[in-house]
Tab-separated table of C-alpha atoms in Angstrom:
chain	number	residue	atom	x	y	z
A	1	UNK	CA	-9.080	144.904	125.663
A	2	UNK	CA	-6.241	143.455	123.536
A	3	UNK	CA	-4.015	146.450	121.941
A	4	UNK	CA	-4.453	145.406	117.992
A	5	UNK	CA	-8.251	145.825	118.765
A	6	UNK	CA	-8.162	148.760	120.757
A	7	UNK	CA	-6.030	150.239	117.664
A	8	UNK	CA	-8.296	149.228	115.403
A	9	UNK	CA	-11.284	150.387	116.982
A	10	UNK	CA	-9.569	154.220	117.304
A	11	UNK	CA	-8.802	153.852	113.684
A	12	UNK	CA	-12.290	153.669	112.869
A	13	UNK	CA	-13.179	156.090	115.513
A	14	UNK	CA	-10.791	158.391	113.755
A	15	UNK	CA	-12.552	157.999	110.545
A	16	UNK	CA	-16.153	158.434	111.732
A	17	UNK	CA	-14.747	161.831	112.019
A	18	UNK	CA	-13.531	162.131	108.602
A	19	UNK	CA	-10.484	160.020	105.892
A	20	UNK	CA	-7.282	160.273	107.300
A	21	UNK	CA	-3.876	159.456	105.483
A	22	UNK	CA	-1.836	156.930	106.059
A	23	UNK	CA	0.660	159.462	107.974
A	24	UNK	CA	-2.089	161.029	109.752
A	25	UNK	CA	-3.320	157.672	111.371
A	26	UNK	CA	0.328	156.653	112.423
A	27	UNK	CA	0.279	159.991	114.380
A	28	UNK	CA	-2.601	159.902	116.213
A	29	UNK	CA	-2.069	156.387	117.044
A	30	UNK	CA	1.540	156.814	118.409
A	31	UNK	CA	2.944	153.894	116.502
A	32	UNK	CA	4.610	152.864	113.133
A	33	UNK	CA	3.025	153.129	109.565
A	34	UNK	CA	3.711	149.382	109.537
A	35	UNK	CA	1.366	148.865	112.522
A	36	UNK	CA	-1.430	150.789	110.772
A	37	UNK	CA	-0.882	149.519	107.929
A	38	UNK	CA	-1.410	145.563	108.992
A	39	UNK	CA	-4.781	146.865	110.953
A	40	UNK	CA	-6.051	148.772	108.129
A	41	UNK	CA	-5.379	145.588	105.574
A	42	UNK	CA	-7.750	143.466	108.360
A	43	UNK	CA	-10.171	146.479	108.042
A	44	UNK	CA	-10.210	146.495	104.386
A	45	UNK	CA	-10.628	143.124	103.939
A	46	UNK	CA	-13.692	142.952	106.170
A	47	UNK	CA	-15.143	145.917	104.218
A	48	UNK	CA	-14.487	148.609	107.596
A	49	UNK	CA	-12.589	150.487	105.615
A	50	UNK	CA	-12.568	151.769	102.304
A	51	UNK	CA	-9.091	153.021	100.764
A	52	UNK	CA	-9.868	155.967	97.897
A	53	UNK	CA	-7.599	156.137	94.661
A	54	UNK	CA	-5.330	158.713	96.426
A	55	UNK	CA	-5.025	156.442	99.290
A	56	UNK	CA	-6.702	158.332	101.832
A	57	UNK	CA	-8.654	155.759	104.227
A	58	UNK	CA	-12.673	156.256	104.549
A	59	UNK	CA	-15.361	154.136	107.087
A	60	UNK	CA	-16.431	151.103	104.074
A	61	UNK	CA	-19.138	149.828	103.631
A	62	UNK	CA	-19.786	147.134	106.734
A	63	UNK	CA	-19.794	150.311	108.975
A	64	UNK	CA	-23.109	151.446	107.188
A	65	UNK	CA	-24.682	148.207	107.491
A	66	UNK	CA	-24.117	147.646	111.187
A	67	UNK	CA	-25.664	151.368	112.028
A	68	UNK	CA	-28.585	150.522	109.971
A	69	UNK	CA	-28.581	146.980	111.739
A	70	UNK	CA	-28.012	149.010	115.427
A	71	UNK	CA	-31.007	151.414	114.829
A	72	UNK	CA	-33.354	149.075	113.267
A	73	UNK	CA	-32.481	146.531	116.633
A	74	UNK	CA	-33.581	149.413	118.795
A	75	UNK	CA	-36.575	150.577	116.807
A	76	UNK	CA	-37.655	154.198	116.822
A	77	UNK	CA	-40.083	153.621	119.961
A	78	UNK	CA	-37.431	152.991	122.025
A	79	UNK	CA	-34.822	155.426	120.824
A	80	UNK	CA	-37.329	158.071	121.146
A	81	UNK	CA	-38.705	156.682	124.658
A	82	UNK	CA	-36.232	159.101	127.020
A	83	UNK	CA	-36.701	162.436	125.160
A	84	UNK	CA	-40.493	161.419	124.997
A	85	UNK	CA	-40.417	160.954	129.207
A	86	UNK	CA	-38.672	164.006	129.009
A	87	UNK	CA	-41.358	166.279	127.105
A	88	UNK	CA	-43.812	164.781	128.963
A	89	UNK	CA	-42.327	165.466	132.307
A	90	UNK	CA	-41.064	168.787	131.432
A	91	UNK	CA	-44.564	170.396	129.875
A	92	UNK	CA	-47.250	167.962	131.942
A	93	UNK	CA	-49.351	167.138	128.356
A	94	UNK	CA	-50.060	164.739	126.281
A	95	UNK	CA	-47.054	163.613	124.121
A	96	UNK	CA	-47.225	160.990	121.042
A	97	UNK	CA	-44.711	158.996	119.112
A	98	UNK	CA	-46.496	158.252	115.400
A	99	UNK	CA	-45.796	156.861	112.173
A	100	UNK	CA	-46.925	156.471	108.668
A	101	UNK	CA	-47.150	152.612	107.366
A	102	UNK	CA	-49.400	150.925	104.932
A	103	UNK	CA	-51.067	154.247	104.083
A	104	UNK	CA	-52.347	154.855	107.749
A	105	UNK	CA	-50.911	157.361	110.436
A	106	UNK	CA	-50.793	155.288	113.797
A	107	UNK	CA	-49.171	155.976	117.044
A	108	UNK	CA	-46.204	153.816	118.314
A	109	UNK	CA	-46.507	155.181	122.284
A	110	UNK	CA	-48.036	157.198	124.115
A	111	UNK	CA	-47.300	159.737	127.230
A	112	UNK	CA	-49.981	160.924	129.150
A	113	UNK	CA	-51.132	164.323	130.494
A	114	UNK	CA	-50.559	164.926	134.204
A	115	UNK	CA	-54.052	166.974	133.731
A	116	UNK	CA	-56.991	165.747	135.470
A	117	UNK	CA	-58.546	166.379	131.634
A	118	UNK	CA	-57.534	163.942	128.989
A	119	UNK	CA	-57.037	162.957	125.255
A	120	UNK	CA	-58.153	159.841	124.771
A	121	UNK	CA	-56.310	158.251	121.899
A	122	UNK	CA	-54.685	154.715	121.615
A	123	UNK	CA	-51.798	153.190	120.437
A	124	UNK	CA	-51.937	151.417	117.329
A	125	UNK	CA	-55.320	153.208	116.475
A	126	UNK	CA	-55.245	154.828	112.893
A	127	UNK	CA	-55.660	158.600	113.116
A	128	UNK	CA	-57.448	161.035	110.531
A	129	UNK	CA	-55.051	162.178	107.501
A	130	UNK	CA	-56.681	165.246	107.261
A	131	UNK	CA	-57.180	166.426	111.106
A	132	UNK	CA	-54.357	165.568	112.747
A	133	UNK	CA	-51.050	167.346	113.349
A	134	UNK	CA	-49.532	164.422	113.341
A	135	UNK	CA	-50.296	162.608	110.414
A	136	UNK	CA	-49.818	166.081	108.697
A	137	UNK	CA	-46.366	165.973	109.506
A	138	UNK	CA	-45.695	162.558	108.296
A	139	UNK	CA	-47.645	163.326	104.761
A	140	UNK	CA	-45.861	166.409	104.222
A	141	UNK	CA	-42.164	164.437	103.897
A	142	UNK	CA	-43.750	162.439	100.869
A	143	UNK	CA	-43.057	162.850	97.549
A	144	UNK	CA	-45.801	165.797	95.916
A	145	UNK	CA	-47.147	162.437	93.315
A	146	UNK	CA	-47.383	160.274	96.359
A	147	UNK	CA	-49.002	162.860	98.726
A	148	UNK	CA	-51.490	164.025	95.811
A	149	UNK	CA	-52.794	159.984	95.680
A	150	UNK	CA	-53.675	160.119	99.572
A	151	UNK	CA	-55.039	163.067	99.333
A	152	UNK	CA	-57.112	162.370	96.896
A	153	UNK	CA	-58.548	159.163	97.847
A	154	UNK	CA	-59.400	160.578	101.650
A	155	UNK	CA	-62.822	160.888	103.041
A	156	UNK	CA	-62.297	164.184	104.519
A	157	UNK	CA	-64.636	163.157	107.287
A	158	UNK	CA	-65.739	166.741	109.085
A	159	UNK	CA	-65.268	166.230	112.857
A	160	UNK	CA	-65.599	169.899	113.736
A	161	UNK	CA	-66.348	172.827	112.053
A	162	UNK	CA	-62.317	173.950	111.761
A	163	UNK	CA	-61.867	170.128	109.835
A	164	UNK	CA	-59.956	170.028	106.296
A	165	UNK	CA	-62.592	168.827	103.660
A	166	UNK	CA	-60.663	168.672	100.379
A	167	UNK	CA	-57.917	167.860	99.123
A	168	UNK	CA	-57.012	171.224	97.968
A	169	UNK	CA	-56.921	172.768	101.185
A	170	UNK	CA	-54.719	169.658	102.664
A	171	UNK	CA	-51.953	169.813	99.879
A	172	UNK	CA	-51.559	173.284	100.387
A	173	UNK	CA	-51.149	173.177	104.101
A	174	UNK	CA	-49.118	170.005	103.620
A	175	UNK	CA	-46.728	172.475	101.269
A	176	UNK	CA	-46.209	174.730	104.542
A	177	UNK	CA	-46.076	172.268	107.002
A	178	UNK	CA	-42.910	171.228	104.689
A	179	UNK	CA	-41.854	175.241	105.039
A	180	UNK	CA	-42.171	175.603	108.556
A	181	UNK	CA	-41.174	172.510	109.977
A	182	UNK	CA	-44.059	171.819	111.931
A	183	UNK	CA	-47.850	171.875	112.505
A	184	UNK	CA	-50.730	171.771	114.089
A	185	UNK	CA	-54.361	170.660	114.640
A	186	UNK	CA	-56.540	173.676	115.817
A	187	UNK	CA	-59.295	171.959	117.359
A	188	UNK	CA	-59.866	169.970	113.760
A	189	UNK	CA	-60.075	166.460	115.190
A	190	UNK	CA	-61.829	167.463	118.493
A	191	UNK	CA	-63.280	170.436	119.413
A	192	UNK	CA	-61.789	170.906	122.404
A	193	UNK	CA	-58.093	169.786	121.648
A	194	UNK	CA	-55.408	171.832	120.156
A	195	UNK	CA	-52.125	169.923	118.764
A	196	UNK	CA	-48.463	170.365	117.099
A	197	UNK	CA	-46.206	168.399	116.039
A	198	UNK	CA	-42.450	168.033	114.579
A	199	UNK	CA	-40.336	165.462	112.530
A	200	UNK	CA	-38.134	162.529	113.208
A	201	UNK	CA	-35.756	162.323	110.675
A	202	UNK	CA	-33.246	159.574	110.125
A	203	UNK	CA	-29.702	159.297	108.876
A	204	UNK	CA	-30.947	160.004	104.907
A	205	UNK	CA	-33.217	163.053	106.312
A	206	UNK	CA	-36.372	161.047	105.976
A	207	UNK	CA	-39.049	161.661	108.174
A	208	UNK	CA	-39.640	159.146	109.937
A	209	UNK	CA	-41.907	159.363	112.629
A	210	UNK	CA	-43.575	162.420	114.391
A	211	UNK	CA	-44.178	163.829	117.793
A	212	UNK	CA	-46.931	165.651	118.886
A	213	UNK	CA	-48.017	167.502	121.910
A	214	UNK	CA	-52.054	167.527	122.805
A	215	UNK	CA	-53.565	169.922	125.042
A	216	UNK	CA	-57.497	170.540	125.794
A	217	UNK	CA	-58.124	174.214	125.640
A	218	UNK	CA	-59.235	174.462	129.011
A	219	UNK	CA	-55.824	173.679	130.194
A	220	UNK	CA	-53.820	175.724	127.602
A	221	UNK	CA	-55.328	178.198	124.963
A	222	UNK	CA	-53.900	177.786	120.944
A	223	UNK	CA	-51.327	180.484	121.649
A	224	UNK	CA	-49.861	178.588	124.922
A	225	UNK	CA	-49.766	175.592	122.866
A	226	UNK	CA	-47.909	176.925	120.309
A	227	UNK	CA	-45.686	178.859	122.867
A	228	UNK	CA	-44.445	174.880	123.206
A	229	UNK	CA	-43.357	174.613	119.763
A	230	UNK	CA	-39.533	175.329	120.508
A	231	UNK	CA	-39.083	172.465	123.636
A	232	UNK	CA	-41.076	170.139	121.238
A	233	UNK	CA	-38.833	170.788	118.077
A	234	UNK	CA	-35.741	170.424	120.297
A	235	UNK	CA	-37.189	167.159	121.475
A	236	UNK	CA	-38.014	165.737	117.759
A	237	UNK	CA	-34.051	166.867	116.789
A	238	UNK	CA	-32.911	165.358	119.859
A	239	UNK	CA	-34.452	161.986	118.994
A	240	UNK	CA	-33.387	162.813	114.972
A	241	UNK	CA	-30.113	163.060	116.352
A	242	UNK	CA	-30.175	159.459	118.235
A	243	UNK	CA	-31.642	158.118	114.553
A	244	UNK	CA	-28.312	159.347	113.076
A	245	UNK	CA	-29.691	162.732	111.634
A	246	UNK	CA	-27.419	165.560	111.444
A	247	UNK	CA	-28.761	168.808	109.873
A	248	UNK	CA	-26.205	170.740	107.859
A	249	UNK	CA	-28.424	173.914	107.442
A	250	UNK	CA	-29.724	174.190	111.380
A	251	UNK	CA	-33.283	172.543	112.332
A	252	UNK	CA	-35.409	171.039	110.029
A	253	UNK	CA	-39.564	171.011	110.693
A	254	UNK	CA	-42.759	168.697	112.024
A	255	UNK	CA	-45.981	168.170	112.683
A	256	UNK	CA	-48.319	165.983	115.273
């Protein structure tokens, strides 16, 4: 690697972790202000690097647009692929990746239990708005007008007899999910499958996708699902963290 781009590229390394003064930069590069300051004109010109009013030297502009470009190149499926291996390897159940698009919850991958029982579910398959941990997590991120619209033009289709039916009783539990960070499906979709879920969150602190874990009873009962709650919140955050998340106030929730 030539030197001018190796100095360059600490330069910007050294602003990722906050502005730095002209001064400061010459220091922790180990060479002249007149050095930095021919890098940091190339920089500026090509919108790397912003110089404020007091000239103190921020990341510009271009830096934003190539993280957006890096994560939307690897897609969310495949930055959350390794922690999703990991859950499932960790805990033996079920694990899902899903999003919300065009008004339907659908899932982007799937793990599989290492039970002999199993969910059947598929990816790309729509799931229910109101009976799924998953989708619950996803609906409680939108705006309260936006989630009042779905919930008011759902079916509320009763699979079992612990199954949402109006739109009441979903905006309310929608309201803690946001609370609590998670949530869960107690046997709502299918009898005998309990659920949670947690968050994705991006770089704004969007939710942007959700994982879930799904376990038949006969494997784990409600409470030893829910006993999984902390490995499956540290996976979510793990994968937040990979989108370019970075809570300020400690972990923030989901649902599956």
């Amino acid at each position: 690697m030539s030197q001018s781009l190796s100095r360059a590229l600490t330069i910007l390394i050294r602003l990722g972790e906050g502005p730095r003064t002209m001064d400061q930069l010459a220091e922790e590069l180990g060479v002249h202000k007149t050095t930095v300051l021919r890098l940091v004109r190339t920089l500026e010109e090509e919108r790397f690097v912003h110089r404020d009013r007091s000239h103190g030297f921020h990341l510009g502009s271009r830096t934003f647009e190539l993280s957006h470009a890096a994560l939307a190149q690897r897609g969310i499926r495949d930055i959350a692929a390794p922690h999703l291996a990991g859950l499932n390897r960790s805990t033996g159940q079920t694990v899902h990746l899903g999003v919300y698009e065009g008004g339907d919850v659908v899932y982007l991958d799937k793990y599989e239990s290492r039970q002999p029982i199993r969910m059947y579910s598929r990816i790309g398959a729509p799931m229910p708005l109101h009976a799924t941990a998953i989708a619950k997590v996803l609906l409680a991120d939108l705006p309260a007008a936006e989630r009042e619209r779905v919930a008011a033009r759902l079916d509320y289709t009763r699979f079992t007899d612990r199954t949402i039916t109006d739109a009441a009783t979903l905006l309310t539990e929608l309201r803690q999910v946001a609370v609590q960070g998670y949530a869960v499906d107690d046997a709502e979709h299918e009898t005998f499958i309990n659920c949670i879920a947690a968050p994705v969150r991006d770089a704004s602190g969007a939710v942007v996708a959700g994982i879930s874990l799904s376990v038949p009873d006969v494997v784990l009962g409600r409470d030893q699902v829910r006993a999984l709650l902390p490995e499956l919140r540290r996976t979510a955050l793990d994968v937040s963290a990979d989108c370019g998340h970075h809570p300020v106030n400690g972990p923030a929730g989901g649902g599956a």
